[in-house]
Coordinates of C-alpha atoms in Angstrom, one line a residue:
Chain A
M1 CA -44.2 -5.6 -11.4
S2 CA -42.6 -6.1 -8.0
N3 CA -39.1 -5.2 -9.7
N4 CA -40.4 -2.4 -11.3
I5 CA -41.6 -0.5 -8.2
N6 CA -38.2 -1.7 -6.8
Q7 CA -36.7 0.5 -9.3
A8 CA -39.2 3.5 -8.9
L9 CA -38.6 3.3 -5.4
R10 CA -34.7 3.8 -5.6
E11 CA -34.5 6.2 -8.2
T12 CA -37.3 8.9 -7.0
L13 CA -39.2 7.9 -3.8
R14 CA -36.5 6.5 -1.7
P15 CA -35.1 10.1 -0.4
E16 CA -38.2 11.7 0.4
G17 CA -38.6 9.3 3.2
L18 CA -40.5 7.1 5.1
E19 CA -44.0 8.6 4.6
H20 CA -43.7 7.9 0.9
L21 CA -42.7 4.5 1.3
E22 CA -45.8 4.0 3.8
A23 CA -48.4 5.3 1.2
L24 CA -46.6 2.9 -1.0
N25 CA -47.2 0.2 1.3
N26 CA -50.8 0.9 1.9
L27 CA -51.4 1.1 -1.9
F28 CA -49.6 -2.1 -2.7
G29 CA -49.0 -3.9 0.5
Y30 CA -45.3 -3.7 -0.5
E31 CA -42.4 -3.9 1.6
P32 CA -39.4 -1.8 1.0
P33 CA -36.7 -3.4 -0.3
S34 CA -33.8 -3.6 2.4
D35 CA -30.9 -4.1 0.2
G36 CA -29.7 -2.9 -3.4
G37 CA -30.4 0.7 -2.0
E38 CA -27.3 3.4 -1.2
E39 CA -27.1 3.0 2.6
C40 CA -26.9 6.4 4.6
Y41 CA -25.0 7.0 7.9
W42 CA -26.6 8.5 10.9
I43 CA -25.5 9.6 14.5
A44 CA -28.0 8.9 17.2
L45 CA -27.9 10.2 20.8
A46 CA -30.4 8.0 22.6
K47 CA -30.8 5.2 25.0
L48 CA -31.5 1.8 24.1
G49 CA -34.8 0.2 25.4
S50 CA -34.8 -2.8 27.5
D51 CA -34.4 -5.3 24.5
N52 CA -30.8 -3.5 24.2
S53 CA -31.3 -3.3 20.1
T54 CA -34.2 -0.4 19.9
I55 CA -34.2 3.4 20.0
I56 CA -37.3 5.7 19.4
S57 CA -37.3 8.9 17.3
S58 CA -39.3 11.9 17.1
K59 CA -38.6 12.8 13.5
Y60 CA -38.9 11.1 10.1
E61 CA -35.9 11.9 8.2
G62 CA -35.6 9.0 5.7
I63 CA -34.2 6.4 7.8
K64 CA -34.5 3.2 6.1
I65 CA -33.5 -0.4 6.6
G66 CA -29.9 -1.3 6.1
D67 CA -28.9 2.2 7.0
I68 CA -25.7 2.4 9.7
V69 CA -26.2 4.4 12.8
L70 CA -23.5 5.7 15.2
L71 CA -25.3 5.1 18.4
F72 CA -24.0 7.3 21.2
D73 CA -25.4 6.4 24.7
S74 CA -27.2 9.5 26.2
E75 CA -25.8 8.9 29.7
T76 CA -22.0 8.5 29.0
K77 CA -21.9 10.2 25.6
T78 CA -19.6 7.6 24.0
C79 CA -20.3 4.9 21.3
S80 CA -19.0 1.6 21.6
G81 CA -19.7 0.6 17.7
S82 CA -22.1 0.9 14.6
S83 CA -25.1 -0.8 13.9
K84 CA -27.3 -1.6 11.1
V85 CA -31.0 -0.5 11.2
N86 CA -33.0 -3.7 11.0
S87 CA -36.7 -2.6 10.9
V88 CA -38.2 0.9 11.0
S89 CA -41.7 1.2 11.9
K90 CA -44.1 4.2 13.1
V91 CA -45.4 4.0 16.5
N92 CA -48.1 7.0 17.0
D93 CA -46.1 10.0 16.0
Q94 CA -42.6 8.3 16.7
I95 CA -40.6 6.0 15.1
M96 CA -39.2 2.8 16.4
I97 CA -35.7 1.6 15.2
V98 CA -34.5 -1.9 15.6
L99 CA -30.8 -2.0 15.7
T100 CA -28.2 -5.0 15.2
K101 CA -24.8 -4.0 16.1
E102 CA -22.2 -4.4 13.1
V103 CA -18.7 -3.3 14.5
S104 CA -17.6 -3.1 17.9
F105 CA -15.0 -0.7 19.0
D106 CA -12.4 -1.8 21.5
T107 CA -12.2 1.9 22.8
P108 CA -15.4 3.7 23.0
I109 CA -15.3 6.7 21.2
S110 CA -16.7 10.0 23.2
F111 CA -18.6 13.3 21.7
E112 CA -15.2 15.2 23.1
T113 CA -13.1 13.0 21.1
I114 CA -14.9 14.2 18.0
K115 CA -15.2 17.6 18.8
I116 CA -11.4 17.7 19.3
N117 CA -9.9 15.3 16.1
S118 CA -8.8 17.1 13.6
I119 CA -9.4 14.5 11.1
I120 CA -13.0 14.7 11.7
S121 CA -14.7 17.4 9.6
N122 CA -16.4 20.5 10.8
D123 CA -19.7 19.5 9.5
C124 CA -19.4 16.3 11.9
K125 CA -18.4 18.2 14.8
K126 CA -21.1 20.5 14.4
I127 CA -23.8 17.9 14.4
I128 CA -22.1 16.5 17.4
A129 CA -22.0 19.9 19.2
D130 CA -25.9 20.3 18.2
L131 CA -26.8 17.1 19.7
E132 CA -24.8 17.6 22.9
G133 CA -26.9 20.8 23.1
S134 CA -30.1 19.1 23.1
I135 CA -29.4 17.1 25.8
N136 CA -27.6 20.1 27.9
A137 CA -30.7 22.3 27.3
Chain B
M1 CA -31.3 11.8 14.0
P2 CA -28.6 13.5 11.7
K3 CA -27.0 12.2 9.1
I4 CA -23.2 12.0 8.7
S5 CA -21.0 11.5 5.4
V6 CA -19.9 8.3 4.3
D7 CA -16.1 9.7 5.0
D8 CA -16.9 11.0 8.7
Y9 CA -18.4 7.5 9.6
N10 CA -15.4 5.7 7.8
T11 CA -13.1 7.8 9.7
I12 CA -14.8 7.1 13.2
V13 CA -15.0 3.7 12.9
K14 CA -11.1 3.7 11.4
M15 CA -10.0 5.8 14.8
A16 CA -11.9 3.3 17.0
K17 CA -10.4 0.3 15.3
M18 CA -6.6 1.1 15.0
P19 CA -4.7 -1.1 16.6
K20 CA -2.6 -0.3 20.1
R21 CA 0.7 -1.7 19.3
V22 CA 2.9 -1.3 16.4
N23 CA 3.4 -4.5 14.2
V24 CA 4.7 -2.6 11.0
Q25 CA 6.8 -5.3 8.4
P26 CA 9.5 -4.5 5.6
D27 CA 7.0 -6.2 3.3
N28 CA 3.8 -3.9 4.0
V29 CA 6.2 -0.8 3.6
K30 CA 7.4 -1.7 0.2
G31 CA 3.8 -1.8 -0.5
F32 CA 3.7 2.0 -0.2
L33 CA 6.9 2.8 -1.8
D34 CA 6.9 3.3 -5.8
S35 CA 8.6 0.2 -7.2
S36 CA 11.5 2.3 -8.8
F37 CA 12.2 3.3 -5.0
V38 CA 15.3 1.7 -3.8
V39 CA 16.2 1.1 -0.2
S40 CA 17.7 -2.1 1.3
D41 CA 15.7 -4.6 3.3
S42 CA 18.5 -4.1 6.1
V43 CA 17.5 -0.7 6.5
L44 CA 13.5 -1.1 6.7
G45 CA 14.2 -4.0 9.1
Q46 CA 15.9 -1.5 11.3
I47 CA 13.1 1.0 11.1
C48 CA 10.3 -1.7 11.8
A49 CA 12.3 -3.3 14.6
A50 CA 13.0 0.1 16.3
L51 CA 9.4 1.2 16.1
N52 CA 7.7 -2.1 16.9
S53 CA 9.6 -2.0 20.1
G54 CA 8.2 1.1 21.4
N55 CA 10.8 3.6 19.9
H56 CA 10.6 6.9 18.2
I57 CA 12.9 7.3 15.2
I58 CA 15.2 9.7 13.4
L59 CA 16.3 9.0 10.0
S60 CA 19.6 10.4 9.1
G61 CA 21.6 10.1 6.0
P62 CA 22.6 12.6 3.1
P63 CA 20.2 14.6 1.0
G64 CA 18.2 12.4 -1.9
T65 CA 18.4 9.3 0.0
G66 CA 14.5 9.0 0.6
K67 CA 14.1 9.8 4.1
T68 CA 10.6 11.8 4.0
T69 CA 9.3 9.1 1.5
I70 CA 10.4 5.9 3.8
A71 CA 9.4 7.8 6.7
Q72 CA 5.7 8.3 5.1
A73 CA 5.6 4.8 3.9
V74 CA 6.4 3.4 7.2
A75 CA 3.9 5.5 8.9
M76 CA 1.2 4.5 6.1
A77 CA 1.8 0.7 6.6
A78 CA 1.8 0.9 10.3
R79 CA -1.3 3.1 10.5
G80 CA -3.3 2.9 7.3
V81 CA -4.0 6.9 8.0
E82 CA -2.1 9.4 6.5
P83 CA 0.5 10.7 8.8
I84 CA 1.2 14.9 9.8
M85 CA 3.7 16.1 7.8
T86 CA 5.4 19.2 9.1
T87 CA 9.2 20.6 8.7
A88 CA 11.0 22.0 11.6
T89 CA 11.9 25.6 11.7
A90 CA 14.4 27.8 13.8
D91 CA 11.3 29.7 15.5
W92 CA 9.7 26.7 16.7
T93 CA 8.4 27.2 20.1
T94 CA 6.1 25.2 22.4
F95 CA 3.5 27.1 20.7
D96 CA 3.8 25.3 17.8
T97 CA 4.4 21.7 19.1
V98 CA 2.5 21.9 22.5
G99 CA -0.2 24.8 21.7
G100 CA -1.1 28.0 23.4
Y101 CA -4.0 30.6 24.0
M102 CA -5.6 32.1 21.1
P103 CA -8.6 34.2 20.4
D104 CA -11.8 32.0 20.7
L105 CA -13.5 32.8 17.3
A106 CA -16.5 31.0 18.2
S107 CA -17.1 33.2 21.1
S108 CA -19.3 36.3 20.7
S109 CA -17.1 37.8 23.5
P110 CA -14.4 39.6 21.8
N111 CA -11.8 39.0 24.4
A112 CA -12.4 35.3 25.3
L113 CA -9.5 32.9 24.7
T114 CA -9.3 29.3 23.9
F115 CA -6.4 26.3 24.3
E116 CA -5.3 25.5 20.5
T117 CA -3.1 22.9 20.2
G118 CA 0.4 22.6 18.6
I119 CA 0.9 20.1 15.9
I120 CA 2.4 17.5 17.7
L121 CA 0.4 17.6 20.5
Q122 CA -2.6 17.2 18.0
S123 CA -0.8 14.4 16.0
M124 CA -1.3 12.6 19.6
I125 CA -4.8 13.4 19.9
D126 CA -5.8 12.5 16.1
R127 CA -3.7 9.3 16.8
R128 CA -2.0 9.9 13.4
W129 CA 1.7 10.0 13.5
I130 CA 3.9 12.7 12.5
I131 CA 6.6 12.9 10.4
V132 CA 9.1 15.9 11.4
D133 CA 11.3 16.7 8.4
E134 CA 14.5 18.7 9.4
I135 CA 14.3 18.2 12.9
N136 CA 17.4 19.8 13.4
R137 CA 16.3 23.1 11.9
A138 CA 14.7 23.8 15.3
P139 CA 16.0 24.6 18.8
I140 CA 14.4 21.2 19.6
D141 CA 14.8 21.0 23.6
K142 CA 13.1 24.4 23.2
A143 CA 9.9 23.6 21.1
I144 CA 9.4 20.3 22.4
G145 CA 9.2 21.5 26.0
Q146 CA 6.5 19.5 27.9
L147 CA 6.5 16.7 25.6
F148 CA 9.9 15.5 25.9
T149 CA 8.2 13.5 29.3
V150 CA 5.6 12.3 26.9
L151 CA 7.9 11.1 24.3
S152 CA 9.3 8.5 26.6
G153 CA 6.1 7.3 28.0
G154 CA 5.4 9.7 31.0
D155 CA 2.2 12.0 32.0
V156 CA 2.6 15.6 32.4
L157 CA 0.8 18.7 33.4
L158 CA 0.7 21.6 30.9
P159 CA 0.9 25.1 31.8
F160 CA -2.4 25.7 30.5
R161 CA -6.3 25.5 31.6
N162 CA -9.3 24.7 29.9
I163 CA -11.0 28.1 29.7
K164 CA -14.3 26.7 29.9
T165 CA -13.8 23.9 32.3
C166 CA -10.8 25.9 34.1
N167 CA -9.6 22.3 34.5
R168 CA -5.5 22.1 34.0
L169 CA -4.9 20.4 30.7
K170 CA -2.7 17.2 30.7
V171 CA -1.1 14.7 28.7
V172 CA -1.3 11.3 29.7
S173 CA 0.2 8.2 28.2
D174 CA -2.6 5.6 28.0
N175 CA -4.6 4.2 25.3
F176 CA -8.2 6.0 25.6
F177 CA -9.3 8.9 23.4
S178 CA -8.1 12.4 24.4
S179 CA -11.1 14.5 25.7
E180 CA -11.3 18.4 26.1
D181 CA -9.1 18.4 29.5
V182 CA -6.7 15.2 29.3
F183 CA -4.9 14.4 26.0
S184 CA -4.0 10.9 25.4
R185 CA -0.6 9.6 24.0
S186 CA -1.2 6.2 22.9
D187 CA 1.3 3.5 22.8
D188 CA 1.0 3.5 19.1
W189 CA 1.8 6.8 18.5
R190 CA 5.0 7.3 17.0
M191 CA 7.4 10.9 15.9
I192 CA 9.6 10.1 12.8
A193 CA 12.3 12.9 11.9
T194 CA 14.3 13.2 9.3
M195 CA 17.8 14.9 9.4
N196 CA 20.2 15.9 6.3
E197 CA 23.4 14.8 8.2
Y198 CA 25.5 17.3 5.6
D199 CA 23.7 20.1 8.0
K200 CA 24.0 18.6 10.9
N201 CA 26.7 20.9 12.1
A202 CA 25.7 23.8 10.6
L203 CA 22.1 23.9 12.2
F204 CA 21.0 23.6 15.9
D205 CA 22.6 20.4 17.6
L206 CA 20.0 18.0 19.1
S207 CA 20.6 17.5 23.2
Y208 CA 21.5 14.2 24.3
A209 CA 18.3 14.0 26.3
F210 CA 16.3 14.4 22.8
M211 CA 18.6 12.0 21.2
R212 CA 17.8 9.1 23.8
R213 CA 14.2 9.2 23.0
F214 CA 14.8 8.0 19.5
A215 CA 16.8 5.2 17.8
I216 CA 18.6 6.9 15.2
I217 CA 18.8 5.3 12.0
R218 CA 21.4 6.0 9.1
I219 CA 19.7 5.7 5.5
G220 CA 22.3 5.5 3.6
L221 CA 23.3 5.2 -0.5
P222 CA 21.5 1.7 -1.7
D223 CA 23.6 -1.3 -2.9
K224 CA 24.6 -1.1 -6.7
Y225 CA 23.8 2.5 -6.7
D226 CA 25.6 3.4 -10.3
E227 CA 23.1 0.6 -11.9
V228 CA 20.3 2.2 -10.5
V229 CA 21.1 5.7 -11.7
V230 CA 21.8 3.9 -15.4
N231 CA 18.6 1.9 -15.2
W232 CA 16.4 5.0 -14.6
A233 CA 18.5 7.0 -17.6
T234 CA 18.2 4.2 -20.1
E235 CA 14.3 3.6 -19.2
A236 CA 14.0 7.3 -19.8
K237 CA 15.8 7.3 -23.0
V238 CA 18.6 9.8 -22.1
D239 CA 21.5 10.1 -24.4
A240 CA 24.2 7.1 -24.0
S241 CA 26.9 9.5 -23.7
I242 CA 25.2 11.5 -20.8
I243 CA 24.4 8.0 -19.2
S244 CA 27.9 6.7 -19.0
N245 CA 28.9 10.0 -17.7
L246 CA 26.7 10.1 -15.3
Q247 CA 27.6 6.6 -14.0
E248 CA 31.4 8.1 -14.0
I249 CA 30.0 10.9 -11.8
T250 CA 28.5 8.6 -9.5
A251 CA 32.0 6.8 -8.8
S252 CA 33.7 10.2 -8.6
Y253 CA 31.5 12.2 -6.6
M254 CA 30.6 9.3 -4.1
A255 CA 34.5 9.4 -3.2
S256 CA 34.1 12.9 -1.9
R257 CA 30.8 13.3 -0.6
E258 CA 27.8 11.0 -0.7
I259 CA 24.0 12.2 -2.3
G260 CA 21.1 10.1 -2.6
P261 CA 19.5 8.5 -5.9
A262 CA 16.9 11.5 -5.9
I263 CA 19.1 14.1 -7.1
F264 CA 20.2 12.0 -10.0
K265 CA 16.7 11.1 -10.7
S266 CA 15.8 14.7 -10.9
I267 CA 18.5 15.2 -13.4
I268 CA 17.2 12.4 -15.6
A269 CA 13.7 13.9 -15.6
Y270 CA 14.8 17.6 -16.1
I271 CA 16.8 16.1 -19.2
T272 CA 13.9 14.5 -20.6
E273 CA 11.6 17.6 -20.2
R274 CA 14.1 19.7 -21.5
T275 CA 15.2 17.8 -24.7
K276 CA 11.6 18.2 -25.8
M277 CA 12.5 21.9 -26.1
G278 CA 15.2 21.9 -28.3
T279 CA 18.5 19.8 -29.5
D280 CA 21.3 21.3 -27.4
Y281 CA 21.8 18.1 -25.2
G282 CA 25.1 19.6 -24.0
L283 CA 24.1 22.6 -22.5
Y284 CA 20.7 21.0 -21.2
Y285 CA 23.3 18.3 -19.5
A286 CA 24.9 21.4 -17.8
E287 CA 22.0 23.0 -16.9
S288 CA 20.7 19.7 -15.2
L289 CA 23.8 19.6 -13.0
A290 CA 24.2 22.9 -12.5
I291 CA 20.9 23.0 -10.9
Y292 CA 20.8 19.5 -9.0
L293 CA 24.2 18.5 -8.6
V294 CA 26.6 21.6 -8.1
P295 CA 24.6 23.0 -5.0
Q296 CA 25.3 19.7 -3.4
L297 CA 29.3 20.6 -4.0
Q298 CA 29.3 23.3 -1.3
G299 CA 31.8 22.9 1.4
I300 CA 33.8 20.1 -0.2
D301 CA 37.4 20.8 -1.1
E302 CA 39.2 22.0 -4.4
E303 CA 40.8 18.9 -5.4
A304 CA 37.3 17.1 -5.3
V305 CA 35.8 20.0 -7.4
H306 CA 38.2 19.5 -10.0
E307 CA 37.8 15.9 -10.0
I308 CA 34.4 15.7 -10.6
T309 CA 34.3 18.9 -12.9
T310 CA 36.7 16.7 -15.3
V311 CA 34.6 14.1 -15.6
V312 CA 31.6 15.9 -16.4
K313 CA 33.5 18.4 -19.0
K314 CA 34.2 15.3 -21.0
C315 CA 30.6 15.3 -21.9
F316 CA 30.4 18.4 -23.1
S317 CA 33.1 17.8 -25.9
G318 CA 34.0 21.2 -26.9
N319 CA 30.4 22.8 -26.5
Y320 CA 31.4 26.2 -25.2
D321 CA 28.3 27.2 -23.8
A322 CA 27.8 24.0 -21.9
E323 CA 31.3 24.3 -20.4
K324 CA 30.8 28.1 -19.5
F325 CA 27.2 27.7 -17.6
F326 CA 28.9 24.5 -15.7
A327 CA 31.7 26.6 -14.8
D328 CA 30.3 29.9 -14.0
N329 CA 27.8 27.6 -11.5
V330 CA 30.4 25.6 -9.8
Y331 CA 32.4 28.9 -9.1
A332 CA 29.3 30.3 -7.9
I333 CA 29.0 27.7 -5.4
T334 CA 32.2 26.5 -4.3
G335 CA 34.5 29.6 -5.3
Y336 CA 36.6 27.5 -7.0
R337 CA 37.4 28.2 -10.7
V338 CA 37.0 25.1 -13.3
A339 CA 40.1 25.0 -15.4

């Protein structure tokens, strides 16, 4: 039974986002699988919590355990590595994401680096510009 | 939190984890070369040592020796990222290499300008190596401009400002990433240029100031050159009389002018394709020589032309069309009539 649900989650519900998974949780008391699915890659602009591993986001966008996040520090606008999503939970209207550092960069990468680097796609540059605009606004 | 593509994620991680010093070895380079590609270990050793010791390099040599192919393989082996490829031209200026002001298409104002980076400066920003083919086709002192200083590890202030920040743009030699006002030339950035040595007198001279910033490595002909050509032809199942003629040509031609194996590889590939269309092997051979070999005869003396054509004609064995086709092409290129 558990395997069937796993399969169903992977094939149909996962892209729909966390709310569906939570509904399933309530129904079956079932924890979403943390591995075996396709991981997604995210860029975040935030300040880590005092535990140095937690960020709070106001939007549900389908982030799940096992996904990878490039976290840019909102003060320095630099990213010193990539992290794996360890857990995702809802707190009131916000979502709390606990990260574990996976890859450490020798030289932190800044927003500006990405914006002027021709190897990076225009889509990614636009995302960065939007994020930057959101903190400058 | 926005989602990015796997490719962008991998690119960002790759950029951030690029090594800060060059450590490329001949065996790594071979991994990026086709198994049929011939280059001596000694040449690869020279290239790797020059790059590892901090030099940019110019690969000089006869046409068809694989200078560009070697440059690409070395860059891939060293960085794991595709190098930026470009060909120098006679009208290169600092606008092409460093950059200049261009209309800002992203701005709502029709008169807005923005600084657009040139290809060499962009390669520094991207921390990708740049391969400049036929470097002596450009008036290089004029074209490289302020980057002269950067090539030898110095910092330079560019005669441009960032329109948004009003800060003067500068290029610095450090290992940080570039920002909008400060472009970094990291220690592991290299320029590899190629130069056909038969063109070097006909095109722009490279100044001593420019050459001082480069290690100039000659890519000569590989060892056992004629054996290599015969092996390729045999593998391609080329007619035995043509193979033996090609072998004779390599010997007689090389006495007058060195040309690289790539020319003969092209001849063999052409014959292979052409013989699928008919059976006039003598004419097809004449065509292949006229297309690939005869253009290289330009500028050699009459005696040498006659020596080579005498060898070639042996293979036509009375095929009038082939002889005429070959003779007409030799005359058009060299101005000498084949007897």
